[in-house]
Short mmCIF file of C-alpha atoms (C1' of nucleotides) in Angstrom, two decimals:
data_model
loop_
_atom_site.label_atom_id
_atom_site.label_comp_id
_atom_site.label_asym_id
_atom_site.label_seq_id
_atom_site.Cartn_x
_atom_site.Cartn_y
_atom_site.Cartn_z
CA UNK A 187 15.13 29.97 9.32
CA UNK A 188 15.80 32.59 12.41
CA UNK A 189 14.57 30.63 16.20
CA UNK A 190 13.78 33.57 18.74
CA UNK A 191 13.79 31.00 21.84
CA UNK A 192 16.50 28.26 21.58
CA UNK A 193 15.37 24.62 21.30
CA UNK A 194 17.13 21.49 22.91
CA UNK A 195 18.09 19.31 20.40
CA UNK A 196 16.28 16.06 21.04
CA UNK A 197 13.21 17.52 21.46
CA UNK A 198 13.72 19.45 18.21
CA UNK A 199 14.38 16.31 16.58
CA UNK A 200 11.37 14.44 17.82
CA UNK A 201 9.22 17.48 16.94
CA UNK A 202 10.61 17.44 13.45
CA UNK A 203 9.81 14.09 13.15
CA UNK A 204 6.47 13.73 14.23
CA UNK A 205 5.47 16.53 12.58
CA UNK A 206 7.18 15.41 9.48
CA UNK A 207 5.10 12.07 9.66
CA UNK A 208 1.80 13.72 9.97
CA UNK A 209 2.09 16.53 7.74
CA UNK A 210 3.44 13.62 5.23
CA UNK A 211 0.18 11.51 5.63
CA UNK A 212 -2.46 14.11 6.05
CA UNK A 213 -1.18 17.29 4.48
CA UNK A 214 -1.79 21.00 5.84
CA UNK A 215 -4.85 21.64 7.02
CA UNK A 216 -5.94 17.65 8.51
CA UNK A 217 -2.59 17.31 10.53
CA UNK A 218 -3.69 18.79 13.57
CA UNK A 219 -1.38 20.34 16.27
CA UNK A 220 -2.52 17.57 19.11
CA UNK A 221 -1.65 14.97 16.96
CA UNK A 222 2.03 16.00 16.10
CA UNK A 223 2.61 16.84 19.97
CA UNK A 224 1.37 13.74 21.08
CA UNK A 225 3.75 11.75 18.77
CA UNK A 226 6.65 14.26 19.94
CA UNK A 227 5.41 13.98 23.69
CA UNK A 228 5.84 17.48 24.33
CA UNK A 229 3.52 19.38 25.65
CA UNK A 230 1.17 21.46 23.69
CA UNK A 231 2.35 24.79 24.83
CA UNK A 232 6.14 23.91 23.94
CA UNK A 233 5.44 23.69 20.25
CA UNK A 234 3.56 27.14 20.48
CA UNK A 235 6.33 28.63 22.10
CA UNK A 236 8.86 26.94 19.92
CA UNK A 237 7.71 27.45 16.60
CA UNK A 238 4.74 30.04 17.06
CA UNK A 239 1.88 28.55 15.17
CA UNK A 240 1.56 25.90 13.21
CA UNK A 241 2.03 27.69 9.72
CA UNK A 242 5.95 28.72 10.79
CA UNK A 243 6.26 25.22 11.81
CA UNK A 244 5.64 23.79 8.33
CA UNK A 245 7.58 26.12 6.81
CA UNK A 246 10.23 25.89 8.93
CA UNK A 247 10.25 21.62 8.03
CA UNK A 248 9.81 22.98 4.87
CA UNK A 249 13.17 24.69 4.77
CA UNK A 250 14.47 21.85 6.75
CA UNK A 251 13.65 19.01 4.22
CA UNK A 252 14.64 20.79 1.35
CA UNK A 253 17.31 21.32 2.19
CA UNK A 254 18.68 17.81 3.73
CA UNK A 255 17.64 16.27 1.18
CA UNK A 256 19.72 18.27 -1.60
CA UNK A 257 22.40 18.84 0.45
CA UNK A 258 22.93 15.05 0.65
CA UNK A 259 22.63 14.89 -3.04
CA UNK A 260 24.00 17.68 -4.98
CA UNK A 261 27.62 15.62 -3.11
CA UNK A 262 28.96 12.35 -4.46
CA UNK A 263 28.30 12.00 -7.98
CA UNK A 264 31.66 11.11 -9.13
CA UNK A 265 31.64 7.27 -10.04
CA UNK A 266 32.14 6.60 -13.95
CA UNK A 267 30.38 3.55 -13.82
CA UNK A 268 26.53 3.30 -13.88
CA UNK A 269 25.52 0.68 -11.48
CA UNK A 270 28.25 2.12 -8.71
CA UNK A 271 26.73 5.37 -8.74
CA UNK A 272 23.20 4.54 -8.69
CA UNK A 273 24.08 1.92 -6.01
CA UNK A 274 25.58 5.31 -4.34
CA UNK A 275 22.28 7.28 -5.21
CA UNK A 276 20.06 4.54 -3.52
CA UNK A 277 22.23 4.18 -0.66
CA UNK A 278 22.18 7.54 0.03
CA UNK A 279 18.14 7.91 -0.29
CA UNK A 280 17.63 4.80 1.76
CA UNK A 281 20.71 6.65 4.33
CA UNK A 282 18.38 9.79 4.66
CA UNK A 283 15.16 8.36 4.85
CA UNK A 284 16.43 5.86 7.30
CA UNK A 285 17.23 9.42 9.68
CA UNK A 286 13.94 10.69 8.95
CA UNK A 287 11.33 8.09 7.35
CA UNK A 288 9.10 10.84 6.25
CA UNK A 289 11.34 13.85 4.32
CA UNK A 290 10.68 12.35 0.75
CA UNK A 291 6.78 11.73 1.38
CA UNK A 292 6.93 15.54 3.30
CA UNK A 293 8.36 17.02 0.54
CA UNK A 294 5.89 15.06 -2.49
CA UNK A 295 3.08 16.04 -0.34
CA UNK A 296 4.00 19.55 0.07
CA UNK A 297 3.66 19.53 -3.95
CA UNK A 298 -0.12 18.70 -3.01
CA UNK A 299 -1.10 21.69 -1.15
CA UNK A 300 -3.99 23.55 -2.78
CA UNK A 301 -3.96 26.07 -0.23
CA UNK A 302 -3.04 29.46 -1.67
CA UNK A 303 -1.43 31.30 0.95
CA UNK A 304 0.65 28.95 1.53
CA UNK A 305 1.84 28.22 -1.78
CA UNK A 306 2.83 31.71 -1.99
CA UNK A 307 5.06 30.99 0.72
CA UNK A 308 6.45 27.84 -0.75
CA UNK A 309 8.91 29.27 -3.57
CA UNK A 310 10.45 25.91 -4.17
CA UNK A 311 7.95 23.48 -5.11
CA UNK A 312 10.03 21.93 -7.96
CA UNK A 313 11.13 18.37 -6.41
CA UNK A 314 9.66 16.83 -9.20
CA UNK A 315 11.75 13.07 -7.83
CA UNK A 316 14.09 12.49 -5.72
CA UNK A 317 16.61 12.83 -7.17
CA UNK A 318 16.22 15.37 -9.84
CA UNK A 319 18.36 13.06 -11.58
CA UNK A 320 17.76 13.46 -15.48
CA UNK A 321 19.87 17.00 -15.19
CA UNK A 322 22.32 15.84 -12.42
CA UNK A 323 22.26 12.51 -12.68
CA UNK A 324 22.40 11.19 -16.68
CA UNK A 325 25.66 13.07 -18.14
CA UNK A 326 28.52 11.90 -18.13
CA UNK A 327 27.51 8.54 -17.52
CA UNK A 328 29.23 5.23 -19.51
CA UNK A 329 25.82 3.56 -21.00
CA UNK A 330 28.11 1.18 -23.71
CA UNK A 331 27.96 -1.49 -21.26
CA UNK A 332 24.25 -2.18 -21.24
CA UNK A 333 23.08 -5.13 -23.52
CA UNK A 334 21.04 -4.07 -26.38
CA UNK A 335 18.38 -2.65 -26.25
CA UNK A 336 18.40 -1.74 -22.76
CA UNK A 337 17.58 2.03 -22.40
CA UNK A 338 19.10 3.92 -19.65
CA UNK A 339 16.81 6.15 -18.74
CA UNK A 340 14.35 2.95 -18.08
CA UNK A 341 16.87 1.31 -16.15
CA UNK A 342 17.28 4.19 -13.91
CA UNK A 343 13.69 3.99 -13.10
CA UNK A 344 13.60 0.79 -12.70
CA UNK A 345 16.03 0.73 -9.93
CA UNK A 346 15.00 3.77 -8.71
CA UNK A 347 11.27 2.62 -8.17
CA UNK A 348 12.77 -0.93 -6.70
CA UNK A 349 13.81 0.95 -3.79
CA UNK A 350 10.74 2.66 -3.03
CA UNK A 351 9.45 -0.76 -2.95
CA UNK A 352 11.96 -2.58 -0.90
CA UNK A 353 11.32 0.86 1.44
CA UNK A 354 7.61 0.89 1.22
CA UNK A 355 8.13 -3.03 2.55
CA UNK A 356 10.45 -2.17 5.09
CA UNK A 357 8.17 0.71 6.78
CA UNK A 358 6.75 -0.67 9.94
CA UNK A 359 10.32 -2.21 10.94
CA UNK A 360 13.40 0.32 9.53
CA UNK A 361 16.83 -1.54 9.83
CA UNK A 362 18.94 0.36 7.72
CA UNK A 363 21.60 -2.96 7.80
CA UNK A 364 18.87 -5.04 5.76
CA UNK A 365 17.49 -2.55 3.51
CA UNK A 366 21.17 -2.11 2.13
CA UNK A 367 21.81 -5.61 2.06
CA UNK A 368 18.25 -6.42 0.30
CA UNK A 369 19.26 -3.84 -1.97
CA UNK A 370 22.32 -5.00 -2.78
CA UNK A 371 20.35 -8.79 -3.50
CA UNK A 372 18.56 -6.66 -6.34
CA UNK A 373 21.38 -4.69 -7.57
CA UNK A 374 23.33 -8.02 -8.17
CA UNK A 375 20.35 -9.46 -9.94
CA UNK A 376 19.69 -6.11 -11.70
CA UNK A 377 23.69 -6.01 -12.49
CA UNK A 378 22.96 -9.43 -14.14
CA UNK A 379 20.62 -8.78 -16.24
CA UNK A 380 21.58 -4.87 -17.58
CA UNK A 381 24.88 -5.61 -18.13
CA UNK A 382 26.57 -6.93 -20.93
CA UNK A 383 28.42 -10.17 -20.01
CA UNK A 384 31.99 -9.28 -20.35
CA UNK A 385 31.03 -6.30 -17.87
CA UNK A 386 28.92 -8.34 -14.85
CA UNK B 1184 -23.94 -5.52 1.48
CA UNK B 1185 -28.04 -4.91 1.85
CA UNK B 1186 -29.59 -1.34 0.71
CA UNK B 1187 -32.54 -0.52 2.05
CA UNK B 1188 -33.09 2.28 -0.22
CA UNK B 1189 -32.71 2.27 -4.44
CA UNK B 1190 -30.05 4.18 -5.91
CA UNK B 1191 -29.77 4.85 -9.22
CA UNK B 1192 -26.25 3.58 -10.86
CA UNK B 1193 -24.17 6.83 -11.98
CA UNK B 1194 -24.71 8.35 -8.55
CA UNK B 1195 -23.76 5.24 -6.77
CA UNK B 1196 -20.47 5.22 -9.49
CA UNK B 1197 -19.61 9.12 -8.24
CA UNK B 1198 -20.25 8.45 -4.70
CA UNK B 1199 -18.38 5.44 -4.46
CA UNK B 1200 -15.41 7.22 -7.05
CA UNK B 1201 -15.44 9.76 -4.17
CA UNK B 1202 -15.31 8.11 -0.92
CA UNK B 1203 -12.63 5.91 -2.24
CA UNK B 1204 -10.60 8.92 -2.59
CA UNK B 1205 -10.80 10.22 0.68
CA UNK B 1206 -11.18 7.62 2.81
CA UNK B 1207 -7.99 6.47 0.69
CA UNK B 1208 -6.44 9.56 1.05
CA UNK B 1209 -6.89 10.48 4.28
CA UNK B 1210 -8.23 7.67 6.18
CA UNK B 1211 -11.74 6.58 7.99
CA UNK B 1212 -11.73 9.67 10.92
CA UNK B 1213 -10.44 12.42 8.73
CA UNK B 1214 -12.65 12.13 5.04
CA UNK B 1215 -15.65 13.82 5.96
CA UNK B 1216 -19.11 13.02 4.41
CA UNK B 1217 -18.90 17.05 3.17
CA UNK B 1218 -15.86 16.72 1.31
CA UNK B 1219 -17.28 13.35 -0.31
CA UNK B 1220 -20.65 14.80 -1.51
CA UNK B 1221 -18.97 17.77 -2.64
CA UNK B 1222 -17.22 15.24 -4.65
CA UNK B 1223 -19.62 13.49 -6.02
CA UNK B 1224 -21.57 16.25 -6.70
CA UNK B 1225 -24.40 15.87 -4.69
CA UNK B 1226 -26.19 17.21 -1.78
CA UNK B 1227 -25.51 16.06 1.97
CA UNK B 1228 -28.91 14.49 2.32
CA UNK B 1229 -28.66 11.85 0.11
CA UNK B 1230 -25.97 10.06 1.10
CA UNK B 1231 -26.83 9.52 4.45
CA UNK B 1232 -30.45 8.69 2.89
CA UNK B 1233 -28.45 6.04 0.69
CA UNK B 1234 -26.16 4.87 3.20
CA UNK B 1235 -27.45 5.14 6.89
CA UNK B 1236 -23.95 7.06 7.92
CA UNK B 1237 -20.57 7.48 7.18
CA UNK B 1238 -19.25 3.74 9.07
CA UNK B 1239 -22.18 1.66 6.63
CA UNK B 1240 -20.64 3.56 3.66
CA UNK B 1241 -17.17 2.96 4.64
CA UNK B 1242 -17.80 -0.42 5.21
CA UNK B 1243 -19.64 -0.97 2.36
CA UNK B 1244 -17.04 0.64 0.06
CA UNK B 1245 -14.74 -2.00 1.84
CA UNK B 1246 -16.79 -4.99 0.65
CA UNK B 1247 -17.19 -3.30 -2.76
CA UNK B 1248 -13.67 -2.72 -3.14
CA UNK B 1249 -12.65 -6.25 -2.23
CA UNK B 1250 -14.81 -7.73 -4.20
CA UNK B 1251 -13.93 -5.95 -7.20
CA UNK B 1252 -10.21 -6.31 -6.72
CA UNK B 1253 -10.39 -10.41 -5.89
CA UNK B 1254 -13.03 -11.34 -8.66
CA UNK B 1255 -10.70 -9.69 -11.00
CA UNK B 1256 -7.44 -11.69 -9.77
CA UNK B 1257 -8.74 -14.53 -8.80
CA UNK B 1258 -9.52 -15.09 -12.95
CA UNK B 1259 -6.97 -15.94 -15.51
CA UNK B 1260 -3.96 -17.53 -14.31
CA UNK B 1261 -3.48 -19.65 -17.38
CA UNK B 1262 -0.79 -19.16 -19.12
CA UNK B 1263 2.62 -20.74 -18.50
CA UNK B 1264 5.00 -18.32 -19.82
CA UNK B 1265 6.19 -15.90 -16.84
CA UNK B 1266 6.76 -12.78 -19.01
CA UNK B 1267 2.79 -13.43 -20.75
CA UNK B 1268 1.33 -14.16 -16.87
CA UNK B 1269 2.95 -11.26 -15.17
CA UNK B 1270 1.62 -9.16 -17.95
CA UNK B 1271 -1.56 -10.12 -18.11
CA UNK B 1272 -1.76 -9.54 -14.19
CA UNK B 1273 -0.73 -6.18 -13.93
CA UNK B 1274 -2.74 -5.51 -17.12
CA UNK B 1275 -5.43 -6.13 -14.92
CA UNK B 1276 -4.17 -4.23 -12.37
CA UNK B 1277 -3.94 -1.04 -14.32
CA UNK B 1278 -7.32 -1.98 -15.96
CA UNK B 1279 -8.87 -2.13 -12.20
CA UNK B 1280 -6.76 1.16 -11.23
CA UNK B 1281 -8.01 2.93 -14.68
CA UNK B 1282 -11.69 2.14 -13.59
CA UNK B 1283 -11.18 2.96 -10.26
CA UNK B 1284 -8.33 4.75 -9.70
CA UNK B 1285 -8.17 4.68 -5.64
CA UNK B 1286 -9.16 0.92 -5.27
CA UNK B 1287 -5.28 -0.33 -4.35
CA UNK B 1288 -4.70 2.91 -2.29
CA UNK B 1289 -8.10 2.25 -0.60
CA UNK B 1290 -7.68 -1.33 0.38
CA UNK B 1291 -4.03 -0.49 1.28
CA UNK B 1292 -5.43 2.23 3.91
CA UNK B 1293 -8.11 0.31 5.53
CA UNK B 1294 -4.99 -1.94 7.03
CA UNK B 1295 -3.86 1.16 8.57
CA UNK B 1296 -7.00 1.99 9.83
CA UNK B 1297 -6.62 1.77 14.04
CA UNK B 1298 -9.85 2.54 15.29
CA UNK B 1299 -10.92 -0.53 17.18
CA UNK B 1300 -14.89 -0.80 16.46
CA UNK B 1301 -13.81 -0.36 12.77
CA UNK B 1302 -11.03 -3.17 12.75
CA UNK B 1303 -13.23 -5.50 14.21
CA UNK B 1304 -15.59 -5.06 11.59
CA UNK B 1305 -13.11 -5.71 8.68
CA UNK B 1306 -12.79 -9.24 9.34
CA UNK B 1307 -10.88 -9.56 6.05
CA UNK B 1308 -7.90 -7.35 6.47
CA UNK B 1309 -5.15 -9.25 4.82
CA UNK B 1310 -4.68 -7.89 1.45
CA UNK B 1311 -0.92 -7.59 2.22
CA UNK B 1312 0.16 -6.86 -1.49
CA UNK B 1313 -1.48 -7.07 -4.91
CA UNK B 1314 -1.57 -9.98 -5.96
CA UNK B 1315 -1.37 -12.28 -3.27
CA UNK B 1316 1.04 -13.80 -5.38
CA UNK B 1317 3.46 -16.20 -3.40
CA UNK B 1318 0.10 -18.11 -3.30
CA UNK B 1319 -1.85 -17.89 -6.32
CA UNK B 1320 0.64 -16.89 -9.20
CA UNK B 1321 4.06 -18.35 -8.34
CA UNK B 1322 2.91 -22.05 -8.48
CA UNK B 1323 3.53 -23.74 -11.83
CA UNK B 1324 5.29 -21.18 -13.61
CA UNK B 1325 8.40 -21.95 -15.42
CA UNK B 1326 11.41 -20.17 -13.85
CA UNK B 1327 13.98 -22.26 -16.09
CA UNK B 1328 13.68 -19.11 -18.85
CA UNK B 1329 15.35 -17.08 -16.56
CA UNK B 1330 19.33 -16.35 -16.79
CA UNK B 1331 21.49 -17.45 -14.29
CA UNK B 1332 21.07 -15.86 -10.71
CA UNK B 1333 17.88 -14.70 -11.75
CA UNK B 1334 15.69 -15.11 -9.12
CA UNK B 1335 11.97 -15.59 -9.84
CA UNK B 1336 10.56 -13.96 -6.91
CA UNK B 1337 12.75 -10.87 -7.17
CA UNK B 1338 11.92 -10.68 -10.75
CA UNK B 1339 8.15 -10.42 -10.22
CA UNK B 1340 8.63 -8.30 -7.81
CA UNK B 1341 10.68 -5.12 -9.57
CA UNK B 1342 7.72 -5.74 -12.12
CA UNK B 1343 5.13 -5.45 -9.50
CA UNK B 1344 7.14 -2.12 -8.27
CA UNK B 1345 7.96 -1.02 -11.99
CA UNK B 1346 4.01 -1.15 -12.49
CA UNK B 1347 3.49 1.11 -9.15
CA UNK B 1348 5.69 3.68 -10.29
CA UNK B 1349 4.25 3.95 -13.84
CA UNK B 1350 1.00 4.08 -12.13
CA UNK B 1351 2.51 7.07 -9.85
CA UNK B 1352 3.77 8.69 -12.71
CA UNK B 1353 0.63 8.66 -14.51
CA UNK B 1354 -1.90 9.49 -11.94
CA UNK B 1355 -2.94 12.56 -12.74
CA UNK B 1356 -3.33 12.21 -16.26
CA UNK B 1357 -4.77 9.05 -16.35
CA UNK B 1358 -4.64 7.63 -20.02
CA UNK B 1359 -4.84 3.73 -19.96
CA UNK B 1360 -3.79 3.08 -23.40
CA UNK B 1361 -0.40 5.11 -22.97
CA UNK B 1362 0.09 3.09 -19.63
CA UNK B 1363 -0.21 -0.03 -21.25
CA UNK B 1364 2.11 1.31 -24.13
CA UNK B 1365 4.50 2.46 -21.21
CA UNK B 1366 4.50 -0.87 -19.73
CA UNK B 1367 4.98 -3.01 -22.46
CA UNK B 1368 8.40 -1.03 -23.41
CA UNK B 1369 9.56 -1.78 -19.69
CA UNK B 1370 8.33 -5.25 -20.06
CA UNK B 1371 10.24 -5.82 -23.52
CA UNK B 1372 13.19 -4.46 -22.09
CA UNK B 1373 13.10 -6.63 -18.82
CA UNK B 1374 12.21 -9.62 -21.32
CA UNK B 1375 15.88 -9.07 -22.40
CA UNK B 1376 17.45 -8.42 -19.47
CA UNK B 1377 15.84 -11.19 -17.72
CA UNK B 1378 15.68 -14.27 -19.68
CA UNK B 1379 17.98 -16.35 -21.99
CA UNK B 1380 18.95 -15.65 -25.03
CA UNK B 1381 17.60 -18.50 -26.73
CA UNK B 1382 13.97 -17.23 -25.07
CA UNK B 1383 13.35 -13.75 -25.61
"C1'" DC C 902 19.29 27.92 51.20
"C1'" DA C 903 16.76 31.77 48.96
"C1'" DC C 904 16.10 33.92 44.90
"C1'" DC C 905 15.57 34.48 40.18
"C1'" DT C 906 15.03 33.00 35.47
"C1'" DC C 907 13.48 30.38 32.02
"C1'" DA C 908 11.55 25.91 30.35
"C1'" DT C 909 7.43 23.36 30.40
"C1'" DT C 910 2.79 22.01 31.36
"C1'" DG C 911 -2.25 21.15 30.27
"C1'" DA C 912 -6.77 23.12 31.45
"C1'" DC C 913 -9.16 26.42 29.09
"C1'" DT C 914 -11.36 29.39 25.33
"C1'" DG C 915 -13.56 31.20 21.23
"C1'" DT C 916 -14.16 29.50 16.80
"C1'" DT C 917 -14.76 26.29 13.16
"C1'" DT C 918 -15.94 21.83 11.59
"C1'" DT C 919 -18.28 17.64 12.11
"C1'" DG C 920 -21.89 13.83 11.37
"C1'" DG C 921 -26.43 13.76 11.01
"C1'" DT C 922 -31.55 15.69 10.62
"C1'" DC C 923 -35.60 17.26 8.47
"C1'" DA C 924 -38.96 20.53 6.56
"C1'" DA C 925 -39.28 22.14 2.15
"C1'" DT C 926 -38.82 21.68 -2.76
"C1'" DT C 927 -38.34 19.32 -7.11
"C1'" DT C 928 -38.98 15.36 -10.05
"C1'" DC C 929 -41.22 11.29 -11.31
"C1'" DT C 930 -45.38 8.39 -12.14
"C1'" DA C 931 -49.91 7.31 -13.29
"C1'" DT D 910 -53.06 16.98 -11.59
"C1'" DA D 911 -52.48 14.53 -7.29
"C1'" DG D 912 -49.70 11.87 -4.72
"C1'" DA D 913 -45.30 9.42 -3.97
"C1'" DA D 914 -40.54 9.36 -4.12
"C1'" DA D 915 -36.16 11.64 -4.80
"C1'" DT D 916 -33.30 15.36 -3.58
"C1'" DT D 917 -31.90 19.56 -1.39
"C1'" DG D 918 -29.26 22.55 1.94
"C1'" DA D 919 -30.08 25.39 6.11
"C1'" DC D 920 -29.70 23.96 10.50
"C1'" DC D 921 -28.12 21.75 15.05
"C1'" DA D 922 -25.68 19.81 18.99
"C1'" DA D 923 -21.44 17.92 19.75
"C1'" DA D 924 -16.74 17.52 18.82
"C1'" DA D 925 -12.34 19.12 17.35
"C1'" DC D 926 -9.49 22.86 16.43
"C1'" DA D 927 -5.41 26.42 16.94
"C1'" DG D 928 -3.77 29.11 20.12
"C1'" DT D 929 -3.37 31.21 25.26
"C1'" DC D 930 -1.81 31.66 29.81
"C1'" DA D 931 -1.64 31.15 34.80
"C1'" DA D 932 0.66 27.84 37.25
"C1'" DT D 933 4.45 24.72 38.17
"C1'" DG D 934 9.02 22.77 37.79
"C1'" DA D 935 14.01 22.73 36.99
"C1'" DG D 936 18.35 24.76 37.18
"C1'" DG D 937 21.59 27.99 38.14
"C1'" DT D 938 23.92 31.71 41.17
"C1'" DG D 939 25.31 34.20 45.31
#
DNA sequence: CACCTCATTGACTGTTTTGGTCAATTTCTA
DNA sequence: TAGAAATTGACCAAAACAGTCAATGAGGTG
């Protein structure tokens, strides 16, 4: 995404951020310029001169999300055993969203947009979950050492909607440090109880 | 919550349907009484000739909402069996979602609501999770099922999270029967994972 | 220091949106 | 068929909005 005026980096971040957050919570059209300056304290004119209006600055997050979020994941899938790479997976989500707390509610929310122009402009619209994992994230992975009866595909989801809990519970006060170690509480438990016991 | 004026009941259902939305979506200050009645399908007049103005209909949907949600919990809490109580609670909580499908989201948003002459209002503003479990459900119920390093509290709480993301999953095509269907596949496969042989 | 350049501010503007009103119309009741 | 009650939506003043721009500040260079 081409910048015609250069942009220091911490203000760039904090921009990114705030606007992230509010564009997250209130979509398009009811996140209003005012708001996402205040949050970045910048002044109103900055962002305008930045990022030109406020459609080029949600496209430009756009581009931004997207692509920090796949970057992250498309890497690092090369652990045989189940619970090690999801444990991997999560760690990574919780890694990113601890850097920016609102990419993965930015980029369900830009799925939302009713707004047509805009979706015109919005190509990639296909994060259907984060992450896409039924085509990246299933093959190739050892299942034989569930107990019976235990489906992957469920367990996946289980453990993948455990951590939007244990995030959605963390919100108001993000230490990355606890979230991991919580996690690892429920992956333990979870490791318990999925596994076969000659496996735990 | 005293109505000064009669309304007739499938109105009242479609305006109430239709605030909850918004005001869950996109808080108190930014649902606006036009987007509502276009909702509901009907004209501006009459809700402010129902409801006085936008605050007496928020709050009123707040005292509605509550109600509804507590009355519902509040009720059957017999049995002793974890797996049957935790299923018969978030049966309840997708039977409360299915009727009104922005009830949770609703009461979840009015915590984040900041305005001060609203807060002060809401005396009641402590719904911190459905159910208020650690208080009403844990008590008397028979952890010994459970394998070793189990915990009890975990456990109810990747159900509680495992019932969210069906629900997220589901929301736009909203078919209750499927959801319980869904849920009772997770549920027999956590039945297995989680408890003792000799009890599943 | 004097000069220039570029980053940054926030008061301001024209426009749109907002909560709320009310005269007019439709629907109900007897 | 008359009168009451329910319902409408054009309308309004006030507020909020995206975007502008003259003014100010900060930093560098000779």
């Amino acid at each position: 995404m081409m910048q015609e005026v250069h942009i220091p980096e911490d203000k760039k971040q904090r921009i990114i951020r705030a606007a992230m957050e509010h564009f997250a919570k209130n979509g398009y059209k009811k996140a209003t310029m005012d708001e996402i300056v205040a949050a970045a304290d910048i002044s109103k004119g900055l962002i305008f001169h930045y990022f030109g209006n406020k459609k080029k600055l949600y496209l430009y997050l756009y581009e931004f999300a997207y692509g920090l979020v796949y970057d992250r994941i498309v890497k690092s899938f090369e652990r045989e055993d189940l619970f090690e790479r999801i444990r991997e997976s999560e760690q990574i989500k919780l890694a990113v969203v601890s850097e920016y707390p609102y990419v993965l509610d930015f980029l369900l929310s830009v799925r939302r947009e009713t707004d047509e122009q805009l979706r015109e402009k919005i190509s990639r619209v296909k994060v259907e979950s984060f992450p896409p994992w039924k085509e990246t994230f299933l093959p190739g992975l050892d299942a034989s050492k569930l107990r019976e009866g235990i489906g992957l595909e469920k367990v996946i989801k289980i453990i993948s909607w455990t951590t939007d809990g244990l995030l959605a519970e963390h919100k108001d006060n993000f230490v990355l440090e606890d979230i991991f170690a919580e996690m690892d509480e429920y992956l333990d438990l979870m490791r318990k109880a999925f596994y076969k016991e000659e496996y735990q």
